[in-house]
CSV table of C-alpha atoms and ligand atoms in Angstrom, one decimal:
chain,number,residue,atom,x,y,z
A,1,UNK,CA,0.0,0.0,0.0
A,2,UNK,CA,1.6,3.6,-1.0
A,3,UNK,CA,0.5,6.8,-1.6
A,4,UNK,CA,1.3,9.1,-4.5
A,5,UNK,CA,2.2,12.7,-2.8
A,6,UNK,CA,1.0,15.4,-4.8
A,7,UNK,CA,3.4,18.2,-5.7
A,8,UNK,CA,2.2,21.2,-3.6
A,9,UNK,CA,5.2,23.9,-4.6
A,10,UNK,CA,2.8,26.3,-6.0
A,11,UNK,CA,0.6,26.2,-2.7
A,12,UNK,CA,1.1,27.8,0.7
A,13,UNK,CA,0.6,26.6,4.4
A,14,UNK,CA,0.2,28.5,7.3
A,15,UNK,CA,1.3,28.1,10.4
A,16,UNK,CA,-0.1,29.5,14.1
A,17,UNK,CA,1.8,29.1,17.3
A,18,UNK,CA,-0.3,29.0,20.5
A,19,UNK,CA,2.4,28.9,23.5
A,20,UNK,CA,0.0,28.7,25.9
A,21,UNK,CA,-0.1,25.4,28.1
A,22,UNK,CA,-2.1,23.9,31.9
A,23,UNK,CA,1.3,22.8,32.9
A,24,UNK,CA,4.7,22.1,31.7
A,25,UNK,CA,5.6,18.8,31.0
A,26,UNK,CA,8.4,17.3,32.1
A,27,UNK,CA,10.2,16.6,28.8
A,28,UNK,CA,9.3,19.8,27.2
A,29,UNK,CA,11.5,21.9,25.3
A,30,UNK,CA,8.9,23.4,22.8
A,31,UNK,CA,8.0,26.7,23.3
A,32,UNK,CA,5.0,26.9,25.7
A,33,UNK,CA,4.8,28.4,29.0
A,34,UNK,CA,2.4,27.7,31.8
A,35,UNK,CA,0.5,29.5,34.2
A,36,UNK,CA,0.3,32.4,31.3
A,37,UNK,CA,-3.4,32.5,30.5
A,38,UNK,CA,-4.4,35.7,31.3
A,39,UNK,CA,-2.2,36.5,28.7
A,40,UNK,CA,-4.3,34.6,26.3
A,41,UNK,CA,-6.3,37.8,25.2
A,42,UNK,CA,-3.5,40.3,24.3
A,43,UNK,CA,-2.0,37.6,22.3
A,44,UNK,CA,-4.5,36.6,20.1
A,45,UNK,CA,-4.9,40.0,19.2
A,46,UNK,CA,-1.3,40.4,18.1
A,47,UNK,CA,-1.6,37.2,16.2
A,48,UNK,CA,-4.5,38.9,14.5
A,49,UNK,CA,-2.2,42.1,13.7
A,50,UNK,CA,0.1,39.6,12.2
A,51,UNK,CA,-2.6,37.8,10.0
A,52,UNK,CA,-3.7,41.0,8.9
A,53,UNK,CA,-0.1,42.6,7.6
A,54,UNK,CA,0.8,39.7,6.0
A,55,UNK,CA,-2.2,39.4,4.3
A,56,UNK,CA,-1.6,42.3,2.7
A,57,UNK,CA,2.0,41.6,2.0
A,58,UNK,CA,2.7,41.1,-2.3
A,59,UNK,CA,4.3,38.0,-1.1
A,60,UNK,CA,0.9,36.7,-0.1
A,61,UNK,CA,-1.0,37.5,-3.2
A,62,UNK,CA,-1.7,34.9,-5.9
A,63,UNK,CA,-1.1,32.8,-3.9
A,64,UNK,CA,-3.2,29.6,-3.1
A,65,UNK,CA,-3.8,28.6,0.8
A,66,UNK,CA,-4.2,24.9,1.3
A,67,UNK,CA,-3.5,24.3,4.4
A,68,UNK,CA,-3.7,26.1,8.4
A,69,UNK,CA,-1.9,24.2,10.8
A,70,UNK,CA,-2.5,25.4,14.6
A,71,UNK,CA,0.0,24.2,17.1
A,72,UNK,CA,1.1,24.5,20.5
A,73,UNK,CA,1.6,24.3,23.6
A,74,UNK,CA,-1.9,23.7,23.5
A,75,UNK,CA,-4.0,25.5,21.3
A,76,UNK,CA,-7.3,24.6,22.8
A,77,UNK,CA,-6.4,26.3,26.2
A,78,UNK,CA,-7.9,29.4,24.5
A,79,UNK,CA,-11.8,30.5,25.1
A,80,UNK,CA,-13.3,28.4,22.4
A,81,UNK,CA,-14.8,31.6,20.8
A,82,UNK,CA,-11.3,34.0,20.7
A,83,UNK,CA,-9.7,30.6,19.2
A,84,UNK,CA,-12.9,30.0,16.5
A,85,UNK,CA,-12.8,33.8,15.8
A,86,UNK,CA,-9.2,33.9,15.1
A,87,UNK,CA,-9.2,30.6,12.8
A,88,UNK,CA,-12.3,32.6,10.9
A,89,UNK,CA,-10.0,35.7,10.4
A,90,UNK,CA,-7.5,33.7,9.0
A,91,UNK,CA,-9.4,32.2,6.5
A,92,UNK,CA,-10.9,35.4,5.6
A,93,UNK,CA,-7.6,37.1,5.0
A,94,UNK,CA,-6.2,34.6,3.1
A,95,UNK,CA,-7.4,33.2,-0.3
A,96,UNK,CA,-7.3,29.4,0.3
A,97,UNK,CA,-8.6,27.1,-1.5
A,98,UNK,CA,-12.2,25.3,-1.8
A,99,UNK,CA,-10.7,22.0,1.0
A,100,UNK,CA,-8.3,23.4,3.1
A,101,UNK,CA,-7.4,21.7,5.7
A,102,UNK,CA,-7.1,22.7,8.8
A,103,UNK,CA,-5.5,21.4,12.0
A,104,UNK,CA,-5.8,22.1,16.0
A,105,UNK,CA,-3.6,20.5,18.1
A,106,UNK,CA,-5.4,19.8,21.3
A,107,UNK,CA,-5.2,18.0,25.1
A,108,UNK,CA,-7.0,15.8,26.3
A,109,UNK,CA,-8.2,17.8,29.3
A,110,UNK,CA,-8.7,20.8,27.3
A,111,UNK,CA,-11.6,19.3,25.6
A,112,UNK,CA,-14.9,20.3,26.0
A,113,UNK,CA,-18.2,19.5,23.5
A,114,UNK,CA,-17.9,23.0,23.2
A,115,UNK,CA,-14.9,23.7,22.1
A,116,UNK,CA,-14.9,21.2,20.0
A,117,UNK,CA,-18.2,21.9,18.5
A,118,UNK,CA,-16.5,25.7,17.8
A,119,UNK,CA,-14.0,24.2,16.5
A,120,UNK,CA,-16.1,22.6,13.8
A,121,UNK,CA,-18.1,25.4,13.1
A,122,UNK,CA,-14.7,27.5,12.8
A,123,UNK,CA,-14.4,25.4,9.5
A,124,UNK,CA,-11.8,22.9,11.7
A,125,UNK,CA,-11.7,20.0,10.0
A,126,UNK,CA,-8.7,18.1,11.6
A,127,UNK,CA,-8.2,17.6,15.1
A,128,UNK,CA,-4.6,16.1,16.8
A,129,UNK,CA,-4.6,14.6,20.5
A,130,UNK,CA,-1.6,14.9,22.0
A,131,UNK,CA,-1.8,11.6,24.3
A,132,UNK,CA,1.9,10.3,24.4
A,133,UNK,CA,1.0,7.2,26.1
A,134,UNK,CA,-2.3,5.3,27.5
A,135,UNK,CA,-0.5,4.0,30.2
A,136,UNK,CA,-1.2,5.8,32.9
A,137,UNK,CA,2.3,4.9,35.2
A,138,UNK,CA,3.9,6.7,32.1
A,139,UNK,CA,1.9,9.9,31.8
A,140,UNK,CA,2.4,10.4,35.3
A,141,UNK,CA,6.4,10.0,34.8
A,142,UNK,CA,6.4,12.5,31.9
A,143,UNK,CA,4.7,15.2,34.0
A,144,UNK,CA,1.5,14.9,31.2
A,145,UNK,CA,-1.4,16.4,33.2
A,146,UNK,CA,-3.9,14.2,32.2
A,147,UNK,CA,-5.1,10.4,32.2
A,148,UNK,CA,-5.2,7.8,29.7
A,149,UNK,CA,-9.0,7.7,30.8
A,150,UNK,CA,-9.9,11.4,30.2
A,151,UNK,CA,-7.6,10.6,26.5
A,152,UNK,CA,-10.2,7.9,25.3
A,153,UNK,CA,-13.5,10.2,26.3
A,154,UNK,CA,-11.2,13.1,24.4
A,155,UNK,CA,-11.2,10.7,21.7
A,156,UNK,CA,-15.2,9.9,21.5
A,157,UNK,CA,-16.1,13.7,22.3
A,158,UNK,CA,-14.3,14.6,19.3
A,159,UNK,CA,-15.7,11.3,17.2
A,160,UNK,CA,-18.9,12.5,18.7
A,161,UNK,CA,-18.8,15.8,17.8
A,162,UNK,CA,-18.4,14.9,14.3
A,163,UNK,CA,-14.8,14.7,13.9
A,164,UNK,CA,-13.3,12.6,10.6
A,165,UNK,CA,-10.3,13.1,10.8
A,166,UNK,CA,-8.3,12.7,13.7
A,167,UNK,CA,-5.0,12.2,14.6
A,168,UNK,CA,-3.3,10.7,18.1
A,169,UNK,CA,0.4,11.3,18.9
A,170,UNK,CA,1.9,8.7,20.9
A,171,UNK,CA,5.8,8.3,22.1
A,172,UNK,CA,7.8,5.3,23.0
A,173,UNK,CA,11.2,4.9,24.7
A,174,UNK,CA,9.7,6.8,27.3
A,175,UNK,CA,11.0,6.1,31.3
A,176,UNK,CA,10.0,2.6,32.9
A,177,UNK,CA,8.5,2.0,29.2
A,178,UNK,CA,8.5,-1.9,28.3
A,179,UNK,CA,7.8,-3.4,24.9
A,180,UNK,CA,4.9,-4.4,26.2
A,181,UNK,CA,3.4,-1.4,27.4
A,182,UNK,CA,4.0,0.3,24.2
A,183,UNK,CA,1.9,-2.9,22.4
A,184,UNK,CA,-0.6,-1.6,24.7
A,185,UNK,CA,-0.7,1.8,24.2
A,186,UNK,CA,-0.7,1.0,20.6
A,187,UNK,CA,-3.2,-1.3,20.4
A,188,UNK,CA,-5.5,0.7,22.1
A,189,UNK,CA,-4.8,3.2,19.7
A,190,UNK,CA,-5.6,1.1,17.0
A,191,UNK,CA,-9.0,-0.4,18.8
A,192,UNK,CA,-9.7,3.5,18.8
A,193,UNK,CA,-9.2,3.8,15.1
A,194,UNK,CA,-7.8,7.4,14.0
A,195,UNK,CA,-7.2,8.7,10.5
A,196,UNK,CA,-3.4,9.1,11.4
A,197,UNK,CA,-1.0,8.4,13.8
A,198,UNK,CA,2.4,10.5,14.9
A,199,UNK,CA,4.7,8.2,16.9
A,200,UNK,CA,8.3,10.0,18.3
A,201,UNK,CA,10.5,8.7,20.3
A,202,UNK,CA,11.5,10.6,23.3
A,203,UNK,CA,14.0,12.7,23.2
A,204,UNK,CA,15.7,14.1,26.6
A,205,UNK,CA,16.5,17.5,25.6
A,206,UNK,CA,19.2,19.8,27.8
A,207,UNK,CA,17.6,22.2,30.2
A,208,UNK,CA,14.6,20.2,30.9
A,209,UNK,CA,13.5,18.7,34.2
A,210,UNK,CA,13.9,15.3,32.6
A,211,UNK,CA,17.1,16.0,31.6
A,212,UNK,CA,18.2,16.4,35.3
A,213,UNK,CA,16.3,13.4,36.4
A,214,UNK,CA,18.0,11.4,33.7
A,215,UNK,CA,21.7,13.0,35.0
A,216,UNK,CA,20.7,12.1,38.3
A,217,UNK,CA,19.6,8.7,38.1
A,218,UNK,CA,16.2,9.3,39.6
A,219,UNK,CA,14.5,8.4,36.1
A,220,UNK,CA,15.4,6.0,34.0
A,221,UNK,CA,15.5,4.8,30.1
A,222,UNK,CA,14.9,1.8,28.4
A,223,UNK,CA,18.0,0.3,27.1
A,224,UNK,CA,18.8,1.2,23.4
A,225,UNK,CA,17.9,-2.7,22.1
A,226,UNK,CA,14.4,-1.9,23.6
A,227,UNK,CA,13.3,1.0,21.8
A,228,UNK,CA,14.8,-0.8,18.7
A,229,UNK,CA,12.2,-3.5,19.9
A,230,UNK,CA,9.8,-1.1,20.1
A,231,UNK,CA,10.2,0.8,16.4
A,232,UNK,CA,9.8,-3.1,15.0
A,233,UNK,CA,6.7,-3.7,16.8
A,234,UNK,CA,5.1,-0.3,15.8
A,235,UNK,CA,5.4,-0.7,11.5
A,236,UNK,CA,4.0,-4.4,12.1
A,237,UNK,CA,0.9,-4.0,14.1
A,238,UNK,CA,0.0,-0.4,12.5
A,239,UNK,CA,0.4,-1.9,9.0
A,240,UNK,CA,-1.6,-5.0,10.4
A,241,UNK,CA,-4.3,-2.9,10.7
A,242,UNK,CA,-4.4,-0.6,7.4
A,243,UNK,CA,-2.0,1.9,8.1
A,244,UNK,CA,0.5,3.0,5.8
A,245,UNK,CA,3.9,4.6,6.8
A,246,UNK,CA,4.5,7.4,4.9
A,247,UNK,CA,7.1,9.3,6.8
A,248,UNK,CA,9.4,7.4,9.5
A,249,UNK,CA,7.0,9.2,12.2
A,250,UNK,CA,3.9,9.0,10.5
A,251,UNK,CA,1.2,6.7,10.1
A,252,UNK,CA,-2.4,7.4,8.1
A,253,UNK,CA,-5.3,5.4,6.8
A,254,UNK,CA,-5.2,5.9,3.0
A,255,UNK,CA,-6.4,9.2,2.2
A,256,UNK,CA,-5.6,11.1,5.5
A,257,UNK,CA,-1.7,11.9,5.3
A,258,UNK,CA,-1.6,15.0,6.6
A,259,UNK,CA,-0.9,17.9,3.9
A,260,UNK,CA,0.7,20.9,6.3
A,261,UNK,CA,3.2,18.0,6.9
A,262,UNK,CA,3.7,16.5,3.7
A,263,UNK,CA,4.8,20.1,2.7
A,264,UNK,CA,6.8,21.2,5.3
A,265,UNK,CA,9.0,17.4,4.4
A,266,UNK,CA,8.5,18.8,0.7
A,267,UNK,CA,10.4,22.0,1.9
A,268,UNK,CA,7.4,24.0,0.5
A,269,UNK,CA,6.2,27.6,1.8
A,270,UNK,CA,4.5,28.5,5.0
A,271,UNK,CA,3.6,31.8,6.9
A,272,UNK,CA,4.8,31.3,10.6
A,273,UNK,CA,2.5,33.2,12.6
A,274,UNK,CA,3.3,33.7,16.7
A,275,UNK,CA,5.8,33.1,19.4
A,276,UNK,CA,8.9,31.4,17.9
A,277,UNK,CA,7.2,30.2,14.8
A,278,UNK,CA,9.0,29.8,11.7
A,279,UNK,CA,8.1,30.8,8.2
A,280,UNK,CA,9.6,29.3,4.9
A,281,UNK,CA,9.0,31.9,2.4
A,282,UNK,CA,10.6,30.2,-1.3
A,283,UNK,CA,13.3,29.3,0.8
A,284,UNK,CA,13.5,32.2,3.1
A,285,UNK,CA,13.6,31.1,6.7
A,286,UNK,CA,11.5,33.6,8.9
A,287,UNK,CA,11.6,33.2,12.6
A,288,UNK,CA,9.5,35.3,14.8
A,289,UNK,CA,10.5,36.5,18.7
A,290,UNK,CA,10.7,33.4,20.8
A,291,UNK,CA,9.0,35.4,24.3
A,292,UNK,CA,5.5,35.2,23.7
A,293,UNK,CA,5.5,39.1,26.0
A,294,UNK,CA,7.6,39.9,23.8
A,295,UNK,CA,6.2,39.4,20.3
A,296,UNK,CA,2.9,40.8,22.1
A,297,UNK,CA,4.5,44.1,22.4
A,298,UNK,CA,6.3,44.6,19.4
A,299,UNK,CA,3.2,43.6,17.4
A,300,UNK,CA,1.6,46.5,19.5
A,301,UNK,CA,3.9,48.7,18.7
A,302,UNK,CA,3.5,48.2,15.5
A,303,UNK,CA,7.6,46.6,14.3
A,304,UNK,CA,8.2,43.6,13.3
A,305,UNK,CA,8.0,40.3,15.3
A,306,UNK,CA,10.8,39.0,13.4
A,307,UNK,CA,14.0,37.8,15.4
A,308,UNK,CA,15.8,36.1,12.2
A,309,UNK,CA,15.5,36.1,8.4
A,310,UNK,CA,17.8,33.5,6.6
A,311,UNK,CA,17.8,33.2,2.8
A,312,UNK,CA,19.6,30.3,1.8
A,313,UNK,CA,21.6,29.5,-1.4
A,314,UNK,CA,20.2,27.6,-4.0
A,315,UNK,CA,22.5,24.9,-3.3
A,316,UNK,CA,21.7,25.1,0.9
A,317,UNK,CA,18.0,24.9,-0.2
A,318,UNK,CA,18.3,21.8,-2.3
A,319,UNK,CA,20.2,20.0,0.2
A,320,UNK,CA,17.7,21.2,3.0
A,321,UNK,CA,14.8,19.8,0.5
A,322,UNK,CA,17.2,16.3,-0.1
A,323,UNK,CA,17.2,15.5,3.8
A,324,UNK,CA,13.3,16.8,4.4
A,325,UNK,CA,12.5,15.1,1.6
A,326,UNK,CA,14.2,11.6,2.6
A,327,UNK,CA,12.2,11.1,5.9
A,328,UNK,CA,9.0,10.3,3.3
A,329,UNK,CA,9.2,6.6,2.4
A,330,UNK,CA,8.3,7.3,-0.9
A,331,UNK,CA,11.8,9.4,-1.1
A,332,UNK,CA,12.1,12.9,-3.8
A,333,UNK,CA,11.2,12.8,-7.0
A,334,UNK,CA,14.6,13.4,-8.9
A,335,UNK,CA,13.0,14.8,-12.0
A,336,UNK,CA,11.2,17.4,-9.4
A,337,UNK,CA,14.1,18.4,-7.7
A,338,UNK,CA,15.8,19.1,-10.6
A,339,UNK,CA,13.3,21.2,-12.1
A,340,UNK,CA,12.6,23.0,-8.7
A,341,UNK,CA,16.6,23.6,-8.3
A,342,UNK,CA,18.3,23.1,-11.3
A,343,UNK,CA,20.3,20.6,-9.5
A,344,UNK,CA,20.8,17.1,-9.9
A,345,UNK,CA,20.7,14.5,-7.2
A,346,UNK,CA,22.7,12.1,-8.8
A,347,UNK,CA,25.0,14.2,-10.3
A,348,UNK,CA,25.1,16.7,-7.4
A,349,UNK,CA,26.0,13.9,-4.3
A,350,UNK,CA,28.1,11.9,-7.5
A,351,UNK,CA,30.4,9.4,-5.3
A,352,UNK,CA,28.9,9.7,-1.4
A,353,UNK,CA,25.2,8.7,-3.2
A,354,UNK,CA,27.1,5.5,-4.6
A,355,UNK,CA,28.3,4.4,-1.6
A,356,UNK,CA,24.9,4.8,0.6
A,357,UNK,CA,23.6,2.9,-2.6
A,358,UNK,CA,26.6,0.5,-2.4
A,359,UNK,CA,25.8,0.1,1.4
A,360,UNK,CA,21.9,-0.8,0.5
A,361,UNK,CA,21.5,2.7,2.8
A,362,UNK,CA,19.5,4.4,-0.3
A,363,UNK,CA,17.8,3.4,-3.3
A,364,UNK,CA,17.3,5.2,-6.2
A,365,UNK,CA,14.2,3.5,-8.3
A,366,UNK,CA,11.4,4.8,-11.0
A,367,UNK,CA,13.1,8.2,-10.8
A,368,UNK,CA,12.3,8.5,-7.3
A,369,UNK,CA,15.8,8.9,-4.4
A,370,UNK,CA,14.7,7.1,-0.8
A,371,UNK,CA,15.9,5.3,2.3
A,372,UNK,CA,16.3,1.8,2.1
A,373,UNK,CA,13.7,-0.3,4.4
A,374,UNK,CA,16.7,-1.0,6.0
A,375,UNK,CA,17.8,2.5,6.7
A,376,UNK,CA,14.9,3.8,8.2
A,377,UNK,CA,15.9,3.4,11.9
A,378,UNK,CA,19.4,4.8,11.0
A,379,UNK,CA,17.8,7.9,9.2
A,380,UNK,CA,19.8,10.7,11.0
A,381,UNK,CA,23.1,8.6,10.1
A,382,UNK,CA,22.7,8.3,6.7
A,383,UNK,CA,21.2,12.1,5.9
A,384,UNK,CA,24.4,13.6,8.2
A,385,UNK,CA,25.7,12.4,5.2
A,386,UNK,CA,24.3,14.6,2.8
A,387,UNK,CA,23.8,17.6,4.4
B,401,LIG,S1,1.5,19.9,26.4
B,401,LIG,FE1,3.0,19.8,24.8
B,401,LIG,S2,3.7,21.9,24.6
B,401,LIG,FE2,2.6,21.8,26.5
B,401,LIG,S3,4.1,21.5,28.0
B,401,LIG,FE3,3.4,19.4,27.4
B,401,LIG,S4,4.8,18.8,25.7
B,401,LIG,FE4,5.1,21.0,26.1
C-alpha cells in the first residue's frame, strides 16, 4: 500500500503558534509556558495584527492557501470563541482554496463538547490529541497532566462531535516504558481507530527537568535494544491494521496523510505566525521572537515580530529539501528536484550517493531517491551524510 504525494510547490501553508499550556511537561522543550493564560487575550490579538499585515504583504498575493496548521503548547487552552474567531479571520484574510485543511492540536483535558463543536463550526476539520501514552504509570512520569481515561473520552467527544479526521500522537522509549506497554498503548490506539497516527520517540533534551532526572539517576530509560524493539513492533501492528507509513513518524489510513506536513517534508512555503514560529518563504527562513510578551508588544507597537531572516543558497536549499524530503518513504522525486533547483541529485552527491547505494542505505528507483527499508531506523546517520 503507498501513496502518491502530490506536488504542492505552487501552494502555501500557514502556520499558528499558540504557546499557551495547563502545565509544563516534564520533557518539554517546545516553546510553551504555563500559568500564562491571562495572557491569552493580548496575544490573540497580536496574532491577528500579524494575519492582517501579512495578508496584505505582495508575497501573499496569488497565492493559493491549502492548508492552516495550529499548534502548540496547547492551542485549545484558549476560550473556544477568541480561538474559533481567530481561525475565521484567518481564513478570511487569506485566499485558500475550496478544501483546506485545517489542523488544532489539542489536550486531552482541554476538551470540551464546546470547544470542540467551535471548532467545527470554525471550519476545523482536523483535530490532533496529544496523548503520548495510555499507560497511565507513564503519563504520570512525563509530568502529562492528564489520564489515559480522560484521552479515550477526548477521543469519543471529538468522534462524537463529528470529527473525521483525527490524529493521536503517541511516544515510545519513554521512562520505565517496556515493549509491552507500548503494544498496549498502541493497540488501544488502533482499537480507537484514528485517521493518522504520529509516533516519536522521546528525546531528553538539555535544560529540561527530565534531563536532570536522567543525570541524576532518579529516572530511568529503556536500554537502546528496547526501543529498537519497540520501532519493529510499531510498522507491524499499524500496517496490520491498514495503516501506511508514509514518513518514518507518521502513520495514516489511505487518504488522511496529513498535507501541512507533507509540505513542510516537501520543503514548501509557509507563513509562521506567533511566538517562535518559523516561516519558509521560497526558501527564506522567517523566525519570529521566541517570548511570547515579547512578540505581544512589538506587534503593538507596530515593528516587526521578526527575530531572524535567513535566505539560503540555492545549493543550501536543495540539500535542505534532499534531507526533508528523505524522511517520506516514498523518497524525492529526482525529476522534481531538478526542475525546482536546477540541481541534480545524482550528479550533485556523484560518489557519497554510490556508496549509501553500495551500502543498501539508499535506493534510487522509478526516478524517485529514498531510504532503504533497512535504513529507516538509521535515518539521521545516513542524511548527516548529505547535508
Ligand atoms: S502539552 Fe506539549 S507543549 Fe505543552 S508542556 Fe506538554 S509537551 Fe510542552
Amino acid at each position: 500500500m503507498s501513496f502518491v504525494v502530490t506536488d504542492p510547490f505552487d501552494q502555501t501553508g500557514i502556520y499558528l503558534h499558540i504557546p499557551f499550556c495547563r502545565t509544563k511537561c516534564l520533557y518539554c522543550s517546545f516553546n510553551s509556558y504555563a500559568g500564562r493564560e491571562d495572557e491569552i487575550y493580548a496575544y490573540l490579538q497580536a496574532l491577528e495584527q500579524q494575519i492582517k499585515r501579512m495578508a496584505a504583504h505582495p508575497w501573499s498575493q496569488g497565492r493559493t492557501f491549502f492548508s492552516l496548521y495550529i499548534g502548540g503548547g496547547t492551542p485549545t487552552i484558549c476560550n473556544p470563541r477568541l480561538l474559533g474567531k481567530l481561525i475565521v479571520k484567518c481564513l478570511a484574510a487569506f485566499p485558500f482554496c475550496v478544501d483546506p485543511e485545517i489542523t488544532v492540536e489539542s489536550n486531552p483535558n482541554t476538551l470540551s463538547s464546546v470547544q470542540l463543536q467551535t471548532l467545527l463550526e470554525s471550519g476545523v476539520n482536523r483535530l490532533s490529541i496529544g496523548v503520548q501514552s495510555f499507560a497511565s504509570q507513564e503519563l504520570k512520569l512525563l509530568g502529562r497532566s492528564h489520564t489515559s481515561k480522560e484521552a479515550c473520552q477526548a477521543f469519543f467527544m471529538a468522534r462524537n462531535a463529528g470529527f473525521t479526521n483525527i490524529n493521536l500522537d503517541l511516544m515510545y522509549g519513554l521512562p520505565r516504558q517496556t515493549v509491552n506497554t507500548w503494544r498496549q498503548s498502541l493497540e488501544t490506539a488502533v482499537e480507537l481507530a484514528p485517521e493518522h497516527l504520529s509516533l516519536y520517540e522521546l528525546m531528553v533534551e538539555d535544560g529540561t527537568p527530565l534531563a536532570s532526572l536522567v543525570k541524576n539517576k532518579e529516572c530511568v530509560l529503556p536500554h537502546e535494544d528496547l526501543v529498537a524493539d519497540m520501532e519493529n513492533i510499531t510498522a507491524e501492528i499499524l500496517q496490520k491494521n491498514g495503516y501506511c507509513r508514509y514518513e518514518i513518524s507518521n502513520y495514516a489510513r489511505p487518504g488522511s496523510i496529513c498535507r501541512h506536513n507533507i509540505n513542510y517534508w516537501q520543503n514548501g512555503s509557509w507563513l509562521g505566525f506567533g511566538a517562535g514560529a518559523v516561516g519558509s518563504l521560497s526558501g527564506m527562513k522567517v523566525t519570529n521572537i521566541h517570548d511570547s510578551r515579547i512578540y505581544t508588544k512589538r506587534i503593538n507597537c507596530r515593528l516587526e515580530p521578526f527575530s531572524e531572516i535567513e535566505c539560503l543558497s540555492r545549493q543550501a536549499h536543495f540539500r535542505e529539501t534532499v534531507i526533508m524530503g528523505l524522511r517520506m518513504l516514498q523518497g524525492i522525486s529526482l525529476e522534481e528536484m531538478e526542475n525546482r533547483f536546477r540541481i541534480n541529485p545524482v550528479l550533485y552527491y556523484g560518489r557519497t550517493l554510490q556508496k549509501l547505494i553500495d551500502r543498501k542505505l539508499l535506493v534510487l528507483e522509478n526516478g524517485f531517491m529514498r531510504l532503504s527499508d533497512s535504513a529507516l531506523p538509521l535515518a539521521n546517520q545516513v542524511l548527516l551524510q548529505l547535508v
